[in-house]
Coordinates of C-alpha atoms in Angstrom, one line a residue:
Chain A
M416 CA -35.5 -28.2 40.5
S417 CA -38.5 -30.6 40.7
E418 CA -38.0 -34.3 40.7
K419 CA -40.0 -37.2 39.4
L420 CA -40.1 -40.4 41.2
L421 CA -41.5 -43.8 40.1
I422 CA -42.5 -46.7 42.4
P423 CA -43.7 -50.0 40.9
L424 CA -46.6 -51.2 43.0
Y425 CA -48.1 -54.4 44.3
G426 CA -51.3 -53.3 46.0
D427 CA -50.3 -51.0 48.8
E428 CA -46.7 -52.2 48.7
V429 CA -43.6 -51.5 46.7
A430 CA -43.7 -54.4 44.1
P431 CA -41.5 -57.3 45.2
R432 CA -40.3 -57.4 41.5
F433 CA -39.7 -54.6 39.1
D434 CA -40.5 -56.7 36.1
L435 CA -43.8 -58.0 37.4
A436 CA -45.4 -54.8 38.6
G437 CA -48.8 -54.3 37.1
E438 CA -49.1 -50.7 38.1
V439 CA -46.7 -47.8 39.0
L440 CA -46.9 -44.7 41.0
I441 CA -45.4 -41.5 39.6
V442 CA -44.8 -38.7 42.0
A443 CA -43.7 -35.2 41.2
L444 CA -41.8 -33.6 44.0
D445 CA -41.0 -29.9 44.4
D446 CA -37.6 -28.6 45.3
D447 CA -38.3 -28.9 49.0
R448 CA -39.4 -32.5 48.4
T449 CA -43.1 -31.8 49.0
I450 CA -45.4 -33.8 46.8
R451 CA -46.8 -31.7 44.0
E452 CA -48.6 -34.4 42.0
D453 CA -49.0 -38.1 42.1
R454 CA -50.8 -40.6 39.8
I455 CA -51.0 -44.3 39.4
I456 CA -50.6 -45.8 35.9
V457 CA -51.8 -49.4 35.2
V458 CA -49.4 -51.0 32.7
S459 CA -50.9 -53.1 30.0
Q460 CA -48.4 -55.9 30.3
A461 CA -45.9 -56.2 33.1
S462 CA -42.3 -56.2 31.8
A463 CA -39.0 -54.7 32.7
E464 CA -38.5 -53.4 29.2
G465 CA -41.9 -51.7 29.3
L466 CA -41.1 -50.0 32.6
C467 CA -37.7 -48.8 31.4
H468 CA -39.4 -47.3 28.4
L469 CA -42.0 -45.6 30.6
I470 CA -39.3 -44.3 33.0
L471 CA -37.4 -42.7 30.1
K472 CA -40.6 -41.4 28.5
E473 CA -41.8 -39.8 31.7
E474 CA -38.3 -38.4 32.4
I475 CA -38.2 -40.1 35.8
G476 CA -35.3 -39.1 38.0
A477 CA -35.4 -41.8 40.6
V478 CA -36.9 -45.2 41.0
I479 CA -37.8 -47.0 44.3
C480 CA -38.3 -50.7 43.7
G481 CA -38.0 -54.2 45.0
G482 CA -36.0 -56.9 43.2
I483 CA -34.6 -55.8 39.8
E484 CA -32.4 -57.7 37.4
E485 CA -28.8 -56.4 37.1
E486 CA -29.3 -55.7 33.4
Y487 CA -32.1 -53.3 33.9
Y488 CA -30.5 -51.8 37.0
Q489 CA -27.3 -51.0 35.1
Y490 CA -29.3 -49.7 32.1
L491 CA -31.3 -47.2 34.2
K492 CA -28.1 -46.2 36.0
W493 CA -26.5 -45.5 32.7
K494 CA -29.5 -43.4 31.8
R495 CA -28.8 -41.4 34.9
V496 CA -31.8 -42.6 36.8
A497 CA -31.2 -42.9 40.6
L498 CA -32.3 -46.4 41.9
V499 CA -33.1 -47.5 45.4
D500 CA -33.7 -51.2 45.0
A501 CA -34.6 -54.2 47.3
V502 CA -37.0 -51.9 49.2
I503 CA -39.5 -53.9 51.3
G504 CA -42.6 -52.3 52.6
P505 CA -45.7 -50.1 52.0
W506 CA -45.2 -47.6 49.2
K507 CA -46.4 -44.7 51.4
A508 CA -43.7 -45.6 53.9
A509 CA -41.1 -45.8 51.1
L510 CA -42.1 -42.5 49.7
A511 CA -42.0 -40.9 53.2
A512 CA -38.5 -42.3 53.8
W513 CA -37.4 -41.0 50.4
V514 CA -38.7 -37.5 51.2
D515 CA -37.0 -37.7 54.6
G516 CA -33.8 -38.8 53.0
T517 CA -33.6 -42.0 55.0
L518 CA -34.4 -44.5 52.3
A519 CA -31.5 -46.8 51.4
P520 CA -31.3 -50.0 49.2
G521 CA -32.6 -53.0 51.2
S522 CA -34.7 -50.9 53.6
I523 CA -37.4 -52.9 55.4
L524 CA -40.3 -50.7 56.2
Y525 CA -42.5 -53.2 58.0
P526 CA -42.7 -53.1 61.8
R527 CA -40.2 -54.9 63.8
R528 CA -41.4 -58.0 65.7
E529 CA -42.1 -57.5 69.4
R530 CA -39.6 -59.4 71.6
H531 CA -42.3 -61.9 72.8
E532 CA -43.2 -62.8 69.3
C533 CA -40.0 -64.7 68.7
Chain B
M827 CA -28.7 -60.8 66.7
G828 CA -27.8 -63.1 69.6
T829 CA -31.0 -62.1 71.3
V830 CA -33.1 -62.9 68.3
G831 CA -31.2 -66.2 67.7
S832 CA -31.7 -67.3 71.3
C833 CA -35.5 -67.2 71.2
L834 CA -35.8 -69.3 68.0
P835 CA -38.0 -72.3 68.3
R836 CA -36.7 -75.7 69.5
V837 CA -37.7 -79.2 68.7
E838 CA -38.7 -81.3 71.7
G839 CA -39.3 -85.0 71.9
L840 CA -37.6 -86.0 68.7
F841 CA -34.2 -86.6 70.2
Q842 CA -33.0 -87.1 73.8
E843 CA -32.4 -83.4 74.2
S844 CA -34.2 -80.5 72.6
I845 CA -32.5 -79.0 69.6
A846 CA -32.9 -75.8 67.7
L847 CA -35.2 -76.1 64.7
Q848 CA -32.9 -73.7 62.9
A849 CA -30.0 -76.1 63.2
L850 CA -32.2 -79.0 62.0
I851 CA -33.3 -77.2 58.8
D852 CA -30.0 -75.6 58.1
D853 CA -28.5 -78.9 57.3
I854 CA -30.9 -79.6 54.5
P855 CA -29.3 -78.6 51.2
M856 CA -32.6 -77.1 49.8
G857 CA -34.1 -73.7 50.5
I858 CA -36.7 -73.9 53.2
A859 CA -38.9 -71.2 54.6
I860 CA -41.5 -71.6 57.3
L861 CA -44.3 -69.1 57.0
D862 CA -47.0 -68.2 59.4
E863 CA -50.7 -68.1 58.6
N864 CA -50.3 -64.6 57.1
L865 CA -47.5 -65.8 54.8
Q866 CA -44.9 -63.9 56.8
V867 CA -41.6 -65.6 57.0
T868 CA -40.8 -66.9 60.5
L869 CA -37.8 -69.1 59.7
L870 CA -35.3 -69.4 56.8
N871 CA -32.7 -72.1 56.5
R872 CA -29.1 -71.5 55.4
A873 CA -29.7 -72.7 51.8
L874 CA -32.5 -70.3 51.2
C875 CA -30.5 -67.4 52.8
A876 CA -27.7 -68.3 50.3
L877 CA -30.1 -68.5 47.4
T878 CA -32.1 -65.3 48.1
G879 CA -29.5 -63.2 49.9
F880 CA -32.0 -62.5 52.7
S881 CA -30.8 -63.2 56.2
Q882 CA -32.5 -65.2 58.9
E883 CA -31.8 -62.4 61.3
L884 CA -33.9 -60.0 59.2
A885 CA -36.7 -62.5 58.9
A886 CA -36.7 -63.0 62.6
A887 CA -36.6 -59.2 63.3
Y888 CA -39.3 -58.0 60.9
R889 CA -42.7 -59.2 59.8
V890 CA -41.8 -59.6 56.2
P891 CA -44.2 -61.3 53.8
C892 CA -42.7 -64.2 51.9
R893 CA -43.1 -62.5 48.5
H894 CA -40.5 -59.9 49.5
V895 CA -38.0 -62.6 50.5
V896 CA -38.5 -65.1 47.7
R897 CA -39.5 -62.6 45.1
S898 CA -40.8 -65.3 42.7
R899 CA -42.9 -65.0 39.7
I900 CA -45.8 -66.9 41.2
C901 CA -46.0 -64.3 44.0
A902 CA -47.2 -61.8 41.4
A903 CA -49.2 -64.3 39.4
G904 CA -51.2 -65.3 42.5
C905 CA -49.8 -67.1 45.4
P906 CA -51.2 -70.7 45.6
A907 CA -51.1 -70.5 49.4
R908 CA -53.9 -68.0 49.5
K909 CA -56.5 -70.6 48.4
M910 CA -55.0 -73.5 50.4
R911 CA -57.1 -75.2 53.0
T912 CA -55.5 -77.1 55.8
D913 CA -56.0 -80.5 54.1
A914 CA -54.7 -79.3 50.7
N915 CA -52.0 -81.2 48.8
P916 CA -48.6 -79.6 48.3
V917 CA -48.3 -77.5 45.1
S918 CA -45.1 -77.5 43.1
V919 CA -44.4 -74.8 40.5
D920 CA -41.4 -74.1 38.3
T921 CA -40.7 -70.4 38.3
D922 CA -37.9 -67.9 38.9
I923 CA -36.7 -65.5 41.6
I924 CA -34.5 -62.4 41.7
D925 CA -31.9 -62.6 44.5
R926 CA -30.1 -59.7 46.3
E927 CA -27.4 -59.9 43.7
R928 CA -30.0 -58.9 41.1
Q929 CA -29.7 -62.3 39.4
R930 CA -32.7 -64.1 38.0
I931 CA -32.6 -67.7 39.1
P932 CA -34.8 -70.5 37.8
V933 CA -36.3 -72.4 40.8
R934 CA -38.9 -75.0 41.7
I935 CA -41.1 -73.9 44.6
T936 CA -43.2 -76.4 46.6
L937 CA -45.7 -75.0 49.0
A938 CA -47.4 -77.2 51.6
P939 CA -49.9 -76.2 54.3
V940 CA -49.2 -77.0 58.0
A941 CA -52.4 -78.5 59.3
G942 CA -54.1 -76.4 61.9
K943 CA -57.1 -76.9 64.1
G944 CA -59.6 -75.2 61.8
E945 CA -60.0 -75.2 58.0
T946 CA -57.3 -72.6 57.5
P947 CA -53.7 -73.8 57.8
A948 CA -51.6 -72.8 60.8
G949 CA -48.8 -71.9 58.5
F950 CA -46.9 -73.1 55.4
I951 CA -43.7 -74.8 54.6
E952 CA -42.1 -73.6 51.4
T953 CA -39.1 -75.3 49.7
V954 CA -37.2 -73.5 47.0
E955 CA -34.9 -75.6 44.8
D956 CA -32.3 -74.0 42.6
M957 CA -32.8 -75.4 39.1
R958 CA -29.7 -74.0 37.5
P959 CA -27.7 -77.3 37.7
Y960 CA -30.6 -79.1 36.1
R961 CA -30.9 -76.6 33.3
E962 CA -27.1 -76.9 32.6
L963 CA -27.5 -80.7 32.5
G964 CA -30.4 -80.4 30.2
V965 CA -28.4 -78.2 27.8
R966 CA -25.6 -80.7 27.8
A967 CA -27.9 -83.7 27.3
S968 CA -29.8 -82.1 24.5
Q969 CA -28.5 -83.0 21.1
A970 CA -29.1 -81.4 17.8
Y971 CA -32.0 -83.1 16.1
S972 CA -33.7 -84.2 19.3
F973 CA -36.3 -83.4 21.9
G974 CA -36.3 -85.7 24.9
E975 CA -35.7 -89.2 23.6
I976 CA -37.1 -88.3 20.1
I977 CA -34.7 -88.0 17.3
G978 CA -35.0 -86.7 13.8
K979 CA -33.7 -84.2 11.3
S980 CA -36.3 -84.4 8.6
P981 CA -38.4 -81.3 7.8
R982 CA -41.5 -83.0 9.2
M983 CA -39.8 -83.7 12.5
E984 CA -38.1 -80.3 12.7
K985 CA -41.6 -78.9 12.6
V986 CA -42.7 -81.1 15.4
F987 CA -39.6 -80.2 17.4
S988 CA -40.2 -76.5 16.9
I989 CA -43.6 -76.7 18.5
L990 CA -42.9 -79.1 21.4
P991 CA -41.1 -76.7 23.7
A992 CA -44.0 -74.2 23.5
V993 CA -46.5 -77.1 23.9
A994 CA -44.6 -78.3 27.0
Q995 CA -44.6 -74.9 28.6
S996 CA -48.4 -74.4 28.2
D997 CA -50.6 -76.3 30.5
S998 CA -53.2 -77.2 27.8
S999 CA -54.5 -80.7 27.0
V1000 CA -52.6 -82.3 24.1
L1001 CA -53.6 -84.8 21.6
V1002 CA -50.8 -86.8 20.1
T1003 CA -51.7 -88.7 16.9
G1004 CA -49.7 -90.9 14.7
E1005 CA -49.4 -94.5 13.5
T1006 CA -48.3 -97.3 15.8
G1007 CA -44.6 -97.1 16.6
T1008 CA -44.1 -93.4 15.7
G1009 CA -43.2 -92.4 19.3
K1010 CA -46.4 -91.0 20.8
D1011 CA -45.4 -92.2 24.3
L1012 CA -42.0 -90.6 24.0
V1013 CA -43.6 -87.3 22.9
A1014 CA -45.9 -87.4 25.9
E1015 CA -43.0 -88.1 28.3
A1016 CA -40.9 -85.4 26.6
I1017 CA -43.7 -82.8 27.0
H1018 CA -44.1 -83.8 30.6
G1019 CA -40.3 -83.6 31.2
A1020 CA -40.0 -80.2 29.7
S1021 CA -43.1 -78.8 31.4
G1022 CA -43.5 -77.1 34.8
R1023 CA -44.9 -80.4 36.0
A1024 CA -41.7 -82.3 35.3
K1025 CA -41.0 -83.1 39.0
G1026 CA -44.6 -84.3 39.4
P1027 CA -45.7 -87.8 38.5
F1028 CA -46.1 -89.0 34.9
I1029 CA -48.8 -91.6 34.9
K1030 CA -49.7 -93.6 31.8
V1031 CA -52.9 -95.5 31.3
N1032 CA -53.7 -97.6 28.3
C1033 CA -57.4 -97.1 27.7
G1034 CA -57.6 -100.2 25.4
A1035 CA -55.9 -102.6 27.9
L1036 CA -58.7 -103.0 30.5
P1037 CA -62.4 -103.8 30.4
E1038 CA -64.7 -100.9 31.0
T1039 CA -65.6 -101.6 34.6
L1040 CA -62.0 -102.1 35.6
L1041 CA -60.8 -99.0 33.7
E1042 CA -63.3 -96.8 35.5
S1043 CA -62.0 -97.9 38.8
E1044 CA -58.4 -97.6 37.6
L1045 CA -58.8 -94.1 36.3
F1046 CA -61.0 -92.6 39.0
G1047 CA -60.4 -94.9 42.0
H1048 CA -63.0 -96.3 44.3
R1049 CA -64.2 -96.1 47.9
K1050 CA -64.3 -99.1 50.2
G1051 CA -67.5 -101.1 49.6
A1052 CA -68.2 -99.5 46.2
F1053 CA -68.5 -102.9 44.7
T1054 CA -67.9 -106.5 45.6
G1055 CA -64.2 -106.9 46.2
A1056 CA -63.6 -103.2 46.9
V1057 CA -62.2 -103.9 50.4
E1058 CA -60.4 -100.7 50.7
N1059 CA -60.2 -97.2 49.3
K1060 CA -58.1 -97.0 46.2
P1061 CA -56.8 -93.8 44.6
G1062 CA -57.4 -93.6 40.8
R1063 CA -54.7 -92.7 38.3
F1064 CA -56.0 -89.2 38.1
Q1065 CA -55.4 -88.8 41.8
L1066 CA -51.9 -90.4 41.5
A1067 CA -51.1 -87.9 38.7
H1068 CA -51.9 -84.9 41.0
N1069 CA -49.5 -82.1 40.2
G1070 CA -48.3 -84.1 37.2
T1071 CA -49.4 -85.4 33.9
L1072 CA -51.8 -88.2 32.9
F1073 CA -51.1 -89.8 29.6
L1074 CA -54.1 -91.6 28.2
T1075 CA -52.8 -93.8 25.4
E1076 CA -55.2 -95.3 22.9
I1077 CA -57.8 -92.8 23.8
G1078 CA -59.8 -94.0 20.8
D1079 CA -60.5 -97.2 22.7
L1080 CA -62.0 -95.4 25.7
P1081 CA -65.7 -96.5 26.2
L1082 CA -68.3 -93.9 25.6
T1083 CA -69.5 -93.9 29.2
L1084 CA -66.0 -93.1 30.4
Q1085 CA -65.6 -90.5 27.7
V1086 CA -68.4 -88.5 29.5
K1087 CA -66.7 -88.9 32.8
L1088 CA -63.4 -87.8 31.3
L1089 CA -65.1 -84.8 29.7
T1090 CA -66.6 -83.8 33.1
F1091 CA -63.1 -84.0 34.7
L1092 CA -61.6 -81.8 31.9
D1093 CA -64.3 -79.2 32.6
D1094 CA -64.1 -78.9 36.3
Q1095 CA -60.9 -80.8 37.3
V1096 CA -62.7 -82.7 40.0
I1097 CA -62.8 -86.5 40.1
Y1098 CA -65.4 -88.6 41.9
P1099 CA -64.2 -92.1 42.9
L1100 CA -66.6 -95.0 42.4
G1101 CA -68.9 -95.1 45.4
G1102 CA -67.7 -91.8 46.7
A1103 CA -69.7 -88.6 47.1
K1104 CA -66.8 -86.4 47.9
G1105 CA -64.8 -85.2 44.9
F1106 CA -61.1 -84.7 44.7
Q1107 CA -59.7 -81.6 43.1
A1108 CA -56.9 -83.0 40.9
D1109 CA -54.4 -80.7 39.3
V1110 CA -53.6 -82.9 36.3
R1111 CA -52.5 -82.1 32.8
V1112 CA -54.1 -84.6 30.3
I1113 CA -52.2 -85.8 27.3
A1114 CA -54.0 -88.2 25.0
G1115 CA -52.6 -90.4 22.3
T1116 CA -54.1 -92.5 19.6
H1117 CA -53.4 -94.1 16.3
R1118 CA -57.1 -93.9 15.3
D1119 CA -58.8 -91.3 13.2
L1120 CA -60.9 -89.7 15.9
E1121 CA -62.7 -87.4 13.4
T1122 CA -64.0 -90.5 11.6
M1123 CA -64.9 -92.1 14.9
V1124 CA -66.9 -89.0 15.8
Q1125 CA -68.8 -89.3 12.5
E1126 CA -69.5 -92.9 13.3
G1127 CA -70.7 -92.0 16.8
R1128 CA -68.0 -94.0 18.5
F1129 CA -66.2 -91.0 20.0
R1130 CA -67.7 -87.9 21.5
Q1131 CA -67.3 -84.8 19.5
D1132 CA -67.1 -82.5 22.6
L1133 CA -64.4 -84.7 24.1
L1134 CA -62.4 -84.4 20.9
F1135 CA -62.7 -80.6 20.9
R1136 CA -61.6 -80.6 24.6
L1137 CA -58.6 -82.8 24.0
N1138 CA -57.7 -81.3 20.7
V1139 CA -56.5 -78.0 22.2
V1140 CA -53.0 -78.7 21.0
R1141 CA -52.5 -81.5 18.5
V1142 CA -49.1 -83.0 17.7
H1143 CA -49.1 -85.3 14.7
L1144 CA -46.1 -87.6 14.4
P1145 CA -45.4 -88.5 10.8
P1146 CA -44.8 -92.2 9.8
L1147 CA -41.2 -93.2 9.2
R1148 CA -41.8 -93.6 5.4
E1149 CA -42.4 -89.8 5.3
R1150 CA -39.1 -89.2 7.3
E1151 CA -36.6 -90.5 4.8
D1152 CA -33.8 -88.2 6.1
D1153 CA -34.3 -89.8 9.5
I1154 CA -33.8 -93.5 8.7
R1155 CA -30.0 -93.3 8.6
L1156 CA -29.9 -91.2 11.7
L1157 CA -32.1 -93.6 13.6
L1158 CA -30.2 -96.6 12.3
D1159 CA -26.9 -95.2 13.6
H1160 CA -28.5 -94.1 16.9
F1161 CA -30.0 -97.5 17.7
L1162 CA -26.9 -99.3 16.5
N1163 CA -24.7 -97.3 19.0
R1164 CA -27.2 -97.8 21.7
F1165 CA -27.6 -101.6 21.3
A1166 CA -23.9 -102.2 20.6
E1167 CA -23.1 -100.5 23.9
K1168 CA -25.9 -102.3 25.7
F1169 CA -25.0 -105.8 24.6
G1170 CA -21.2 -105.1 24.7
K1171 CA -20.7 -105.8 21.0
A1172 CA -18.0 -104.2 18.8
V1173 CA -20.4 -103.5 16.0
G1174 CA -19.5 -100.3 14.3
G1175 CA -21.7 -99.9 11.3
F1176 CA -23.7 -101.3 8.4
S1177 CA -22.5 -102.9 5.2
R1178 CA -23.5 -101.3 1.9
D1179 CA -26.0 -104.2 1.2
A1180 CA -27.5 -104.0 4.6
L1181 CA -28.0 -100.2 4.3
T1182 CA -29.6 -100.6 0.9
L1183 CA -32.1 -103.0 2.4
L1184 CA -32.7 -100.9 5.4
T1185 CA -33.2 -97.6 3.6
R1186 CA -35.5 -99.2 1.0
Y1187 CA -37.8 -100.8 3.5
E1188 CA -41.1 -99.0 4.3
Y1189 CA -41.3 -99.7 8.0
P1190 CA -45.0 -100.2 8.6
G1191 CA -44.2 -100.6 12.3
N1192 CA -42.3 -97.2 12.1
V1193 CA -39.5 -96.4 14.5
R1194 CA -40.4 -99.2 16.9
E1195 CA -39.9 -101.7 14.0
L1196 CA -36.7 -100.1 13.0
R1197 CA -35.4 -100.2 16.5
N1198 CA -36.3 -103.9 16.8
I1199 CA -34.6 -104.7 13.5
V1200 CA -31.4 -103.1 14.7
E1201 CA -31.6 -104.8 18.1
Y1202 CA -32.1 -108.1 16.3
A1203 CA -29.2 -107.4 13.9
V1204 CA -26.8 -106.4 16.7
N1205 CA -27.7 -109.6 18.6
V1206 CA -27.2 -111.8 15.6
C1207 CA -24.1 -110.1 14.2
G1208 CA -20.8 -111.6 15.2
E1209 CA -18.7 -109.3 13.1
T1210 CA -17.8 -105.6 13.3
R1211 CA -20.3 -104.5 10.6
I1212 CA -23.9 -105.6 10.2
G1213 CA -24.4 -107.4 6.9
A1214 CA -27.5 -108.2 4.9
D1215 CA -27.5 -111.7 6.3
H1216 CA -27.7 -110.3 9.9
L1217 CA -31.0 -108.7 9.1
P1218 CA -34.5 -110.3 9.3
A1219 CA -35.1 -112.2 6.0
Y1220 CA -38.4 -110.4 5.3
L1221 CA -36.6 -107.2 4.6
A1222 CA -35.2 -108.8 1.4
E1223 CA -38.6 -110.1 0.4
D1224 CA -40.6 -107.9 -2.0
R1225 CA -43.8 -107.7 0.1
P1226 CA -46.4 -105.3 -1.5
G1227 CA -48.4 -103.4 1.0
T1228 CA -45.9 -103.4 3.7
G1229 CA -46.0 -99.6 3.7
G1230 CA -49.7 -99.6 4.5
M1231 CA -51.2 -97.7 7.4
A1232 CA -52.0 -100.7 9.6
S1233 CA -49.5 -103.2 10.7
S1234 CA -50.1 -106.6 12.1
P1235 CA -49.6 -107.0 15.9
D1236 CA -46.2 -108.5 15.4
A1237 CA -45.1 -106.3 12.5
S1238 CA -42.6 -104.6 14.6
D1239 CA -41.1 -107.8 16.0
P1240 CA -38.4 -109.0 13.6
S1241 CA -37.4 -112.0 15.6
R1242 CA -40.7 -113.7 15.2
R1243 CA -41.1 -113.0 11.5
S1244 CA -37.6 -113.8 10.7
L1245 CA -37.6 -117.0 12.5
S1246 CA -40.5 -118.3 10.4
S1247 CA -39.0 -117.1 7.2
L1248 CA -35.4 -117.8 7.8
D1249 CA -35.9 -121.3 9.1
G1250 CA -38.4 -122.5 6.5
H1251 CA -41.6 -122.3 8.5
K1252 CA -44.1 -125.0 7.3
P1253 CA -47.7 -123.8 7.1
E1254 CA -48.9 -127.1 8.6
E1255 CA -47.0 -126.5 11.8
T1256 CA -49.1 -125.8 14.9
W1257 CA -48.4 -122.7 16.9
S1258 CA -47.0 -124.8 19.7
E1259 CA -44.4 -126.2 17.3
V1260 CA -43.6 -122.8 16.0
E1261 CA -43.2 -121.5 19.5
R1262 CA -40.9 -124.4 20.5
R1263 CA -38.7 -123.7 17.5
M1264 CA -38.7 -120.0 18.2
I1265 CA -37.5 -120.7 21.8
L1266 CA -34.8 -123.1 20.6
D1267 CA -33.7 -120.6 17.9
A1268 CA -33.5 -117.8 20.4
L1269 CA -31.5 -119.9 22.9
V1270 CA -29.1 -120.9 20.2
R1271 CA -28.6 -117.2 19.2
A1272 CA -28.2 -116.2 22.8
G1273 CA -25.6 -118.8 23.3
G1274 CA -27.8 -120.6 25.8
K1275 CA -28.3 -117.5 28.0
R1276 CA -31.9 -117.4 29.0
T1277 CA -32.0 -113.7 29.8
K1278 CA -30.7 -112.8 26.4
A1279 CA -33.0 -115.3 24.7
A1280 CA -36.0 -113.8 26.5
Q1281 CA -34.9 -110.4 25.2
I1282 CA -34.7 -111.6 21.7
L1283 CA -38.2 -113.1 22.0
G1284 CA -39.5 -110.0 23.7
W1285 CA -40.7 -112.0 26.7
G1286 CA -40.0 -111.7 30.4
R1287 CA -37.5 -114.2 31.8
S1288 CA -40.2 -116.0 33.8
T1289 CA -42.4 -116.4 30.7
L1290 CA -39.5 -118.0 28.9
W1291 CA -38.8 -120.3 31.9
R1292 CA -42.5 -121.4 32.0
K1293 CA -42.6 -122.0 28.2
I1294 CA -39.3 -123.9 28.3
K1295 CA -40.8 -126.2 30.9
Q1296 CA -44.1 -126.4 29.0
H1297 CA -42.3 -127.5 25.8
G1298 CA -40.0 -129.9 27.7
I1299 CA -36.9 -128.2 26.3
D1300 CA -33.8 -129.3 28.1
A1301 CA -32.2 -125.8 28.3
P1302 CA -28.9 -125.2 30.0

């Protein structure tokens, strides 16, 4: 069964905040988790309510996002949407990690500092 | 983690031995983040870790941009650090964050550049203050029928109260109009206090109090040598109000030449001190107040129309007290409680006669006059209730026209007017004689206490002292 995924965006990154994302990426995945289709939607006005409405309208199965308020987190869970929140990093890396099955809440997808940097 | 912790920076030269910077900032009870030039977090203190739920270990291990750690609203709206030069002033913004517990928390973020060698900062210091305790305090302090220090329950004031929170939250210029004594200053302060600039300075300038040349220097500042006597650089009020609010009271008295300069500032937010070629980018919200009819002044050519349009983005008009009948009793009780507590008097209310006089009076000096009447009455009253005989005598007089628009300069000072009327002031008396009698009367009322007498007269203690000597009064 195919799966639809939504990632709120901030440029090339997963948006730090769900409620403030000005655009979202919607990805349709096949059963084997290969990307069948992806598109970016610019939202007219950033809001958590607006995104929740879009998620339900588009029949999204999973959301990868940064910070999200408990109220909207619980609402989406109740609507049987899978959520991986507090994800930090480029959206491409987040999507790749999701496809690999390695993405978890709080994942940081930026490079680690070299030892001499600290 | 131990490896990461062991290579954290240390502070040398400040104490006898070097200490870990982490330990130093951990003891500060406000969230602090140190960012590099790319806005990546290099150090978080304990308070910020507690507030955001993000750990110092993760910040040290990964190159995480600040926006993913703090997750504030301003990160999405456009981080102020992006435009900061190395010599920029700190920027303070009221906003909110979402922590790891998925809670939205109101915060105040202040961002300051760390000076580098070039024009771009070497890094940034960010402080994040949890505003929840202040919000709770604010809710407790707020009363029904009030906004800031302003009180009222009349429909006219309810209308004002309904727009003030929205006005405060916007950053537009505000024009506060209303007769003398209606509370324009309080409104300006309340707007500032409820705005995102609340922690910034609130600077008030009376445009009618200084001559034109002094006012220009006062408002815009001057450079050393700009004019005779300018022996050093002086920042103007605009500069002092940076990140805050500048309240220009009696804007109608602003000379035309300065109106142009103010207009220029409102357009490009840059001020040029007298004698200085380099401008200063001032982030200042301007609130103007006046009791004058600016539209008429525009028609008469005494006020610039374009400045009026620029200031009149939001207008708050405060009704005179005679149009706020419902509020008179509320204000009387409010000021009675306040002054009874201040002066340590057990005055608990007004007699029926006193209330009749007080509610029938038209208050040309508006709330200020009402407040002064109550202050006077509480001072004079030696009983538990304020009677008609404790009130200034002019309240009992039938004085046509007292409800007019303009009031005399001392219309709101009951002590002065009551002294002349109560004590049988003779028209042939000179001012010096009247003043002497006023001082004596105030001293008698204050039981010989000069501080209290000075309060009754509305003077400073030193003014009273000087005048006592001048009149040769043998005061205790």
